[in-house]
Coordinates of C-alpha atoms in Angstrom, one line a residue:
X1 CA 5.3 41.5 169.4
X2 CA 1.9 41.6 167.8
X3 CA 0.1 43.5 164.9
X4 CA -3.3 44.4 164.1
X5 CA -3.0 45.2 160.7
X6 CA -6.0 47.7 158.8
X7 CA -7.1 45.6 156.5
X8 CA -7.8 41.9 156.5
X9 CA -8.2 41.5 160.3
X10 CA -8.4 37.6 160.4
X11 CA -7.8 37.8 164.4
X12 CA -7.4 40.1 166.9
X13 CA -3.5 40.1 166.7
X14 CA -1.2 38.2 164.8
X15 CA 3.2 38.3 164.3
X16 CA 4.3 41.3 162.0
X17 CA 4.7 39.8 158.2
X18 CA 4.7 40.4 154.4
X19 CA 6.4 40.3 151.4
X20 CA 10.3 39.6 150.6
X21 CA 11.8 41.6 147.8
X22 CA 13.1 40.1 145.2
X23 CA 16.8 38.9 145.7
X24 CA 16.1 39.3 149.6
X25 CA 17.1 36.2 151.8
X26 CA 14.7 35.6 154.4
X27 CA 16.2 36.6 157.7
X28 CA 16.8 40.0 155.9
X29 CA 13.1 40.0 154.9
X30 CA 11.8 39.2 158.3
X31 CA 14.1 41.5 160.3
X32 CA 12.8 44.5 157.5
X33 CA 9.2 43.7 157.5
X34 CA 8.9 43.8 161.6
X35 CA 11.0 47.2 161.8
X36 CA 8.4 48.9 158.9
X37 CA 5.2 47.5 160.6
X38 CA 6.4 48.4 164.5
X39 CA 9.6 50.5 164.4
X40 CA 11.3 47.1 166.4
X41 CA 14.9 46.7 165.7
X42 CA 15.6 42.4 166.4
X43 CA 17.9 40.1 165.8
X44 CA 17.3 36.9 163.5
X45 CA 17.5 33.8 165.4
X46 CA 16.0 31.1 162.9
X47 CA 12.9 29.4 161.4
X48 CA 10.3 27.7 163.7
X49 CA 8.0 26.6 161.1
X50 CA 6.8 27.2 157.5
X51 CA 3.3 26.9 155.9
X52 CA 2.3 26.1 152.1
X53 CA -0.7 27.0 151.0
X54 CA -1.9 27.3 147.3
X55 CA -4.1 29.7 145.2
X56 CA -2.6 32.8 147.1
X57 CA -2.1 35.8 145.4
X58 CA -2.4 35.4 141.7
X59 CA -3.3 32.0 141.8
X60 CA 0.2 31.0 142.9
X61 CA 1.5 29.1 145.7
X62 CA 2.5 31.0 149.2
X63 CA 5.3 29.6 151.6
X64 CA 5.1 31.8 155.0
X65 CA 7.8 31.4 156.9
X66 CA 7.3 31.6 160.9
X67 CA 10.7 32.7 162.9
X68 CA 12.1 33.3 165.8
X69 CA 13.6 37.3 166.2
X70 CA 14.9 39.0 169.8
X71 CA 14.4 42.3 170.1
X72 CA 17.9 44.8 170.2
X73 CA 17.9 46.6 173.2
X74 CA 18.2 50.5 172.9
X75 CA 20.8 50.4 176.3
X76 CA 22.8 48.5 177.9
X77 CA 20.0 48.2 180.4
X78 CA 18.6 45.6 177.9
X79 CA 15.3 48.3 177.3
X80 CA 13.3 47.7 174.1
X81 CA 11.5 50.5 173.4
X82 CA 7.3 50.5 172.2
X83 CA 6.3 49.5 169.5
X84 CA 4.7 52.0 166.7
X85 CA 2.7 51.1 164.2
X86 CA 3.7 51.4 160.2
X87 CA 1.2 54.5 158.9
X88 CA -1.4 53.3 156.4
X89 CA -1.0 49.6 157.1
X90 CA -1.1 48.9 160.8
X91 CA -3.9 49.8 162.7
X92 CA -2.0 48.8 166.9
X93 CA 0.6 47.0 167.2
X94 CA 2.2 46.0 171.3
X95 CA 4.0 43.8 173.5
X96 CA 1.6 40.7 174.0
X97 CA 2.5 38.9 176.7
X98 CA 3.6 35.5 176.1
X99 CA 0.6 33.3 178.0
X100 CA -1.7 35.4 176.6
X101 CA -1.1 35.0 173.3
X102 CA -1.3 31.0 173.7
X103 CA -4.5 31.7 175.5
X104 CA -5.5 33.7 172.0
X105 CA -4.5 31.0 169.6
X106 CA -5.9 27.9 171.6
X107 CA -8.7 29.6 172.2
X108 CA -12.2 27.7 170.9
X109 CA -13.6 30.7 169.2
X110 CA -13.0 30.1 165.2
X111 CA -12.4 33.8 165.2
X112 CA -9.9 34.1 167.9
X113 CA -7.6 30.7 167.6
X114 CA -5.0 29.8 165.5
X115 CA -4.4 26.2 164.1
X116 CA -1.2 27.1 162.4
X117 CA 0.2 29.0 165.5
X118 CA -1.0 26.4 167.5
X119 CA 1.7 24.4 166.6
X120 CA 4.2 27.1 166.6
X121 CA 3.5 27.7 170.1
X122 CA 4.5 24.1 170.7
X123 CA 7.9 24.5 169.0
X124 CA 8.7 28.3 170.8
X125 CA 8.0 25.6 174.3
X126 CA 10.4 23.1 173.6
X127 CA 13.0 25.4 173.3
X128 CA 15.1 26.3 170.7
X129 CA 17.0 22.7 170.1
X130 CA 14.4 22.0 167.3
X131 CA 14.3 25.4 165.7
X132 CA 15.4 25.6 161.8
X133 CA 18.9 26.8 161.6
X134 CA 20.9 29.1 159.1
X135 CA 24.0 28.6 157.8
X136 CA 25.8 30.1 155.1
X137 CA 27.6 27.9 152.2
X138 CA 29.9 28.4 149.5
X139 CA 28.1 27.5 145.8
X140 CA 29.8 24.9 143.0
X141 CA 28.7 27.3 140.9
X142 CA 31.7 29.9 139.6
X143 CA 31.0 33.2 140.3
X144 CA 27.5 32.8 142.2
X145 CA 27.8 34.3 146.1
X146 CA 27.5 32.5 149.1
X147 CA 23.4 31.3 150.0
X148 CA 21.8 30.5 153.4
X149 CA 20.9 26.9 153.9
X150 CA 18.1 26.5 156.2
X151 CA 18.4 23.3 158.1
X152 CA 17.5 21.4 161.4
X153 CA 19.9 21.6 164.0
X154 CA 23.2 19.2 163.2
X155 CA 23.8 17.4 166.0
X156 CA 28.0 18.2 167.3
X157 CA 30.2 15.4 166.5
X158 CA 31.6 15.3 170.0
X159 CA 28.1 14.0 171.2

């Protein structure tokens, strides 16, 4: 599921994104920002990769998160319906398929490929084995809720 957002067109597509709100955990912020940018209802599955950059917005550091949704189908056919782009900040948005969206970020042209998503790519083909996971755990502190703890897959105790 791709984007092509109005303003600051970098490439030709790239993976819905944007903003948490304040208080908002991350798979609540992901699952929100892709259903206002293409209408797509999904599912939060976990992290594939994060990248740090500094002297973002406001001079201040940027952590963007990379993760891996599925779509919820509309029937019990397993349909997903089309995407529709968010008025006023998304110019297209579509179904890429799979191969040629690796094609488009290992492609040579500086303004076509993606170095970041080049590794991502490399992660969605392994499978999911490596993929950050989320669990929830109770704080030490008295009175504070429950957090997510992002984490790399624990291996079972039986293996």
């Amino acid at each position: 599921l791709c984007v092509r957002e109005k303003r600051n067109n970098y490439r030709p597509w790239k993976v819905p994104g944007g903003l948490a709100e304040l208080g908002e955990d991350l798979d609540t912020a992901v699952i929100r920002e892709v259903y206002e940018e293409t209408g797509i209802k999904c599912r939060f599955n976990s992290v594939l990769g994060v990248r740090h950059t500094h002297g973002s917005q406001f001079d201040r550091s940027d952590l963007y998160f990379v993760c891996r949704l599925e779509p919820i189908p509309i029937n019990e056919e397993g349909d997903v319906p089309l995407p529709v782009p968010q008025e006023g900040e998304i110019e297209a948005t579509c179904w890429v398929d799979f191969d040629e969206y690796r094609d488009m970020v290992y492609a040579e042209d500086p303004k076509v490929g993606h170095p970041m998503m080049k590794h991502i790519m490399k992660i969605v083909e392994q499978s999911d084995q490596y993929d950050i996971q989320k669990t929830i755990v109770t704080s030490v502190v008295p009175g504070r809720k429950p957090s997510p703890v992002y984490h790399a897959a624990i291996k079972s105790e039986s293996s």
